[in-house]
Amino acid sequence: PAVIKEKILQKYPPKVARKRAKQILINEALENETPEITANVRTIPGIITMRGCTYAGCKGVIMGPTRDIVNITHGPIGCGFYSWLTRRNQTDASADGAENYMTYCFSTDMQDKDIIFGGEKKLEAAIQEAYDLFHPKGICIFATCPVGLIGDDIHAVAAKMKERLGDCNVFAFSCEGYKGVSQSAGHHIANNQVFRHLVGLNDEQKPGEYKINLLGEYNIGGDGFEIDRIFKKCGITNIATFSGNSSYDQFASAHTADLNAVMCHRSINYVADMLEVKYGVPWVKVNFIGAQSTAKSLRKIARYFDDPVLTERVEAVIAEELPPVMEEAAKVRPRTEGKTAMLFVGGSRAHHYQELFKELGMKTVSAGYEFAHRDDYEGRHVLPGLKVDADSRNIEEIEVNPDETRFNPRKSEEELAALEESGLAFKEYDGMIPDMEKGTMVIDDLNQYEAEKMVELLKPDIFCAGIKEKFSIQKLGIPMKQLHSYDSGGPYAGFKGAVNFYHEIDRLVNSKVWGYLKAPWQENPELSATYVWE
Ligand code: CFM
Ligand code: HCA
């Protein structure tokens, strides 16, 4: 790995090489210590990053999967269009009276004249038009780069329209694309506004036992449907998913749940913390990617509620569902054992999906996040030591206090301590680095050049990333699996999802087609000879 790192850095000017060196880490054995990586910093100009923008993280990722809020992009049409369902977030609007606006793309379609003379009037008209057509419970407004540059006051327009419409909750997000260094800033902005304007609006107690929220699950390719199927079978009530298959009312009722199960902590840990401070709902980390992780996460939830009825049901579901999945893995394993993978995905999948590869006997030789922070690499314990730079200071940190009437600690200090004692960790997660084998390479904010170089030097059996990487990697003759949109596949979460994933990876790494990818002149060097005129 040291040679590979060296070879990658050679190409860069010295200053760039010095910066990138801190984001390319060789996972070495340190005595009781995880090596430190630089993360969540600006991409070096000129580098073709895999990252997206702050608007994408706010509008596309967090708010995109909510079916009955009208999400209006204030900006040029491309921003709205390219964040419209490309993530393959699914929703179920089959219930009586359920609305689904996800099939529409709402945008103010800003033109040159709006940039010059201001777009507030146009935004106001767009909100009115959406209201007249649909009468939604909520309308959200998202700022794109030009909106911040020209200074349209989207919050003032939202407040004015909320007042005028009366029965529609209108609020806005200052999530201009350039606002932070990546999508990650957009998650934080989205979390703040949802918490401020929506969570806690509905105090009605929903029926059901063992009430949880599932935070950081976005129902990509139907993952959330599979997790909900398992919850239902166990008798666990899911009050709100943030934000896969979610509705306005789910967010509004989230404070009535008794536990927050946090799956993608990178995108949503802010909401988990705020729900705990304001309403007294504790949180634990879960992961439903991988059959074993699914079983472990269910047991974690059962341990929290500490009720033999639930524990028995959870054990019965695991006993019924896990063995057939492991049998399936065992069938595939002889064809996948010992093969290698590289995973470069946004903020948590590059870590979570290593579980599924492990179940296939495959080794992740290199992995990294596009935009995660040091805690996602090294573990949550590094949080107190993280330095706040100018870019992170630019993102609002909202002050939350215990609610005067509704703060209700779900467990006493003693109960929490006893659960901790028994091995249930609250507010805690491990990072990717300690979970990976020694000698593997962890690379933050990988770019196009480095991706190709890594494939050339390490020749993995499969490369996982997103749409921008898909075809350049395939052209190198390596199977490429999108771990964002899942290409056209999924679900991959839970028990049934794991089986889908095993079959998909088996198909990809054992396909002969990649061997035929050599161009004729690579197979027959004489064909590359230059033609010379007589
Ligand atoms: Fe969380 Fe996500 Fe991810 Fe993410 Fe994303 Fe995504 Fe992702 Mo694409 S919320 S951090 S901002 S798990 S959209 S569903 S696949 S980069 S690894
Ligand atoms: C985003 C969304 C994205 C992009 C995926 C990709 C997703 O970050 O704006 O690059 O293929 O999952 O759809 O992460």
PDB file of N, CA and C in Angstrom, residues 413-452:
ATOM      1  N   GLU A 413     -31.779   7.688  34.528  1.00  0.00           N
ATOM      2  CA  GLU A 413     -30.314   7.614  34.471  1.00  0.00           C
ATOM      3  C   GLU A 413     -29.832   6.219  34.855  1.00  0.00           C
ATOM      4  N   GLU A 414     -30.474   5.665  35.902  1.00  0.00           N
ATOM      5  CA  GLU A 414     -30.049   4.338  36.394  1.00  0.00           C
ATOM      6  C   GLU A 414     -30.326   3.263  35.352  1.00  0.00           C
ATOM      7  N   GLU A 415     -31.515   3.356  34.729  1.00  0.00           N
ATOM      8  CA  GLU A 415     -31.857   2.360  33.702  1.00  0.00           C
ATOM      9  C   GLU A 415     -30.878   2.429  32.530  1.00  0.00           C
ATOM     10  N   LEU A 416     -30.575   3.653  32.119  1.00  0.00           N
ATOM     11  CA  LEU A 416     -29.630   3.820  31.011  1.00  0.00           C
ATOM     12  C   LEU A 416     -28.267   3.248  31.389  1.00  0.00           C
ATOM     13  N   ALA A 417     -27.830   3.545  32.609  1.00  0.00           N
ATOM     14  CA  ALA A 417     -26.523   3.054  33.064  1.00  0.00           C
ATOM     15  C   ALA A 417     -26.508   1.525  33.100  1.00  0.00           C
ATOM     16  N   ALA A 418     -27.615   0.944  33.562  1.00  0.00           N
ATOM     17  CA  ALA A 418     -27.681  -0.524  33.636  1.00  0.00           C
ATOM     18  C   ALA A 418     -27.636  -1.134  32.237  1.00  0.00           C
ATOM     19  N   LEU A 419     -28.334  -0.495  31.296  1.00  0.00           N
ATOM     20  CA  LEU A 419     -28.307  -1.004  29.917  1.00  0.00           C
ATOM     21  C   LEU A 419     -26.906  -0.881  29.326  1.00  0.00           C
ATOM     22  N   GLU A 420     -26.265   0.252  29.592  1.00  0.00           N
ATOM     23  CA  GLU A 420     -24.885   0.451  29.116  1.00  0.00           C
ATOM     24  C   GLU A 420     -23.988  -0.647  29.686  1.00  0.00           C
ATOM     25  N   GLU A 421     -24.187  -0.894  30.962  1.00  0.00           N
ATOM     26  CA  GLU A 421     -23.418  -1.916  31.675  1.00  0.00           C
ATOM     27  C   GLU A 421     -23.577  -3.278  30.995  1.00  0.00           C
ATOM     28  N   SER A 422     -24.814  -3.546  30.543  1.00  0.00           N
ATOM     29  CA  SER A 422     -25.074  -4.856  29.928  1.00  0.00           C
ATOM     30  C   SER A 422     -24.598  -4.899  28.467  1.00  0.00           C
ATOM     31  N   GLY A 423     -23.970  -3.820  28.013  1.00  0.00           N
ATOM     32  CA  GLY A 423     -23.364  -3.860  26.686  1.00  0.00           C
ATOM     33  C   GLY A 423     -24.121  -3.116  25.606  1.00  0.00           C
ATOM     34  N   LEU A 424     -25.218  -2.422  25.959  1.00  0.00           N
ATOM     35  CA  LEU A 424     -25.951  -1.643  24.961  1.00  0.00           C
ATOM     36  C   LEU A 424     -25.384  -0.223  24.932  1.00  0.00           C
ATOM     37  N   ALA A 425     -24.721   0.117  23.846  1.00  0.00           N
ATOM     38  CA  ALA A 425     -24.077   1.427  23.784  1.00  0.00           C
ATOM     39  C   ALA A 425     -25.044   2.466  23.225  1.00  0.00           C
ATOM     40  N   PHE A 426     -25.245   3.560  23.961  1.00  0.00           N
ATOM     41  CA  PHE A 426     -26.048   4.670  23.467  1.00  0.00           C
ATOM     42  C   PHE A 426     -25.134   5.682  22.807  1.00  0.00           C
ATOM     43  N   LYS A 427     -25.692   6.421  21.823  1.00  0.00           N
ATOM     44  CA  LYS A 427     -24.948   7.518  21.198  1.00  0.00           C
ATOM     45  C   LYS A 427     -23.543   7.086  20.799  1.00  0.00           C
ATOM     46  N   GLU A 428     -23.413   5.943  20.204  1.00  0.00           N
ATOM     47  CA  GLU A 428     -22.072   5.457  19.911  1.00  0.00           C
ATOM     48  C   GLU A 428     -22.050   4.693  18.594  1.00  0.00           C
ATOM     49  N   TYR A 429     -21.013   4.854  17.840  1.00  0.00           N
ATOM     50  CA  TYR A 429     -20.783   4.008  16.674  1.00  0.00           C
ATOM     51  C   TYR A 429     -19.295   3.915  16.415  1.00  0.00           C
ATOM     52  N   ASP A 430     -18.919   2.803  15.806  1.00  0.00           N
ATOM     53  CA  ASP A 430     -17.519   2.634  15.438  1.00  0.00           C
ATOM     54  C   ASP A 430     -17.315   3.220  14.064  1.00  0.00           C
ATOM     55  N   GLY A 431     -16.090   3.528  13.768  1.00  0.00           N
ATOM     56  CA  GLY A 431     -15.792   4.026  12.435  1.00  0.00           C
ATOM     57  C   GLY A 431     -15.430   2.900  11.489  1.00  0.00           C
ATOM     58  N   MET A 432     -15.198   3.276  10.238  1.00  0.00           N
ATOM     59  CA  MET A 432     -14.840   2.306   9.213  1.00  0.00           C
ATOM     60  C   MET A 432     -13.424   1.760   9.416  1.00  0.00           C
ATOM     61  N   ILE A 433     -12.514   2.633   9.839  1.00  0.00           N
ATOM     62  CA  ILE A 433     -11.103   2.231   9.898  1.00  0.00           C
ATOM     63  C   ILE A 433     -10.858   1.026  10.824  1.00  0.00           C
ATOM     64  N   PRO A 434     -11.326   1.087  12.092  1.00  0.00           N
ATOM     65  CA  PRO A 434     -11.054  -0.079  12.960  1.00  0.00           C
ATOM     66  C   PRO A 434     -11.727  -1.363  12.487  1.00  0.00           C
ATOM     67  N   ASP A 435     -12.770  -1.230  11.654  1.00  0.00           N
ATOM     68  CA  ASP A 435     -13.456  -2.414  11.139  1.00  0.00           C
ATOM     69  C   ASP A 435     -12.752  -3.052   9.947  1.00  0.00           C
ATOM     70  N   MET A 436     -11.785  -2.334   9.380  1.00  0.00           N
ATOM     71  CA  MET A 436     -11.127  -2.865   8.176  1.00  0.00           C
ATOM     72  C   MET A 436      -9.797  -3.531   8.524  1.00  0.00           C
ATOM     73  N   GLU A 437      -9.421  -4.474   7.659  1.00  0.00           N
ATOM     74  CA  GLU A 437      -8.184  -5.213   7.926  1.00  0.00           C
ATOM     75  C   GLU A 437      -6.958  -4.313   7.830  1.00  0.00           C
ATOM     76  N   LYS A 438      -5.912  -4.714   8.505  1.00  0.00           N
ATOM     77  CA  LYS A 438      -4.661  -3.972   8.427  1.00  0.00           C
ATOM     78  C   LYS A 438      -4.126  -4.050   6.996  1.00  0.00           C
ATOM     79  N   GLY A 439      -3.498  -2.946   6.578  1.00  0.00           N
ATOM     80  CA  GLY A 439      -2.908  -2.944   5.239  1.00  0.00           C
ATOM     81  C   GLY A 439      -3.883  -2.530   4.147  1.00  0.00           C
ATOM     82  N   THR A 440      -5.147  -2.333   4.503  1.00  0.00           N
ATOM     83  CA  THR A 440      -6.111  -1.848   3.509  1.00  0.00           C
ATOM     84  C   THR A 440      -5.952  -0.337   3.393  1.00  0.00           C
ATOM     85  N   MET A 441      -6.522   0.227   2.320  1.00  0.00           N
ATOM     86  CA  MET A 441      -6.375   1.680   2.120  1.00  0.00           C
ATOM     87  C   MET A 441      -7.707   2.393   2.285  1.00  0.00           C
ATOM     88  N   VAL A 442      -7.697   3.420   3.106  1.00  0.00           N
ATOM     89  CA  VAL A 442      -8.898   4.221   3.333  1.00  0.00           C
ATOM     90  C   VAL A 442      -8.647   5.602   2.724  1.00  0.00           C
ATOM     91  N   ILE A 443      -9.485   5.982   1.771  1.00  0.00           N
ATOM     92  CA  ILE A 443      -9.244   7.231   1.043  1.00  0.00           C
ATOM     93  C   ILE A 443     -10.474   8.120   1.087  1.00  0.00           C
ATOM     94  N   ASP A 444     -10.283   9.348   1.582  1.00  0.00           N
ATOM     95  CA  ASP A 444     -11.394  10.297   1.668  1.00  0.00           C
ATOM     96  C   ASP A 444     -11.496  11.110   0.387  1.00  0.00           C
ATOM     97  N   ASP A 445     -12.733  11.402  -0.024  1.00  0.00           N
ATOM     98  CA  ASP A 445     -13.000  12.250  -1.195  1.00  0.00           C
ATOM     99  C   ASP A 445     -12.176  11.797  -2.412  1.00  0.00           C
ATOM    100  N   LEU A 446     -12.299  10.541  -2.731  1.00  0.00           N
ATOM    101  CA  LEU A 446     -11.586   9.979  -3.899  1.00  0.00           C
ATOM    102  C   LEU A 446     -11.984  10.752  -5.159  1.00  0.00           C
ATOM    103  N   ASN A 447     -11.081  10.850  -6.092  1.00  0.00           N
ATOM    104  CA  ASN A 447     -11.415  11.552  -7.340  1.00  0.00           C
ATOM    105  C   ASN A 447     -11.247  10.623  -8.524  1.00  0.00           C
ATOM    106  N   GLN A 448     -11.591  11.146  -9.692  1.00  0.00           N
ATOM    107  CA  GLN A 448     -11.626  10.281 -10.863  1.00  0.00           C
ATOM    108  C   GLN A 448     -10.257   9.686 -11.207  1.00  0.00           C
ATOM    109  N   TYR A 449      -9.228  10.507 -11.134  1.00  0.00           N
ATOM    110  CA  TYR A 449      -7.885  10.018 -11.448  1.00  0.00           C
ATOM    111  C   TYR A 449      -7.463   8.912 -10.464  1.00  0.00           C
ATOM    112  N   GLU A 450      -7.704   9.158  -9.184  1.00  0.00           N
ATOM    113  CA  GLU A 450      -7.306   8.175  -8.168  1.00  0.00           C
ATOM    114  C   GLU A 450      -8.100   6.869  -8.305  1.00  0.00           C
ATOM    115  N   ALA A 451      -9.380   6.996  -8.669  1.00  0.00           N
ATOM    116  CA  ALA A 451     -10.214   5.799  -8.840  1.00  0.00           C
ATOM    117  C   ALA A 451      -9.610   4.902  -9.918  1.00  0.00           C
ATOM    118  N   GLU A 452      -9.260   5.516 -11.031  1.00  0.00           N
ATOM    119  CA  GLU A 452      -8.701   4.725 -12.136  1.00  0.00           C
ATOM    120  C   GLU A 452      -7.344   4.142 -11.763  1.00  0.00           C
TER     121      GLU A 452
END
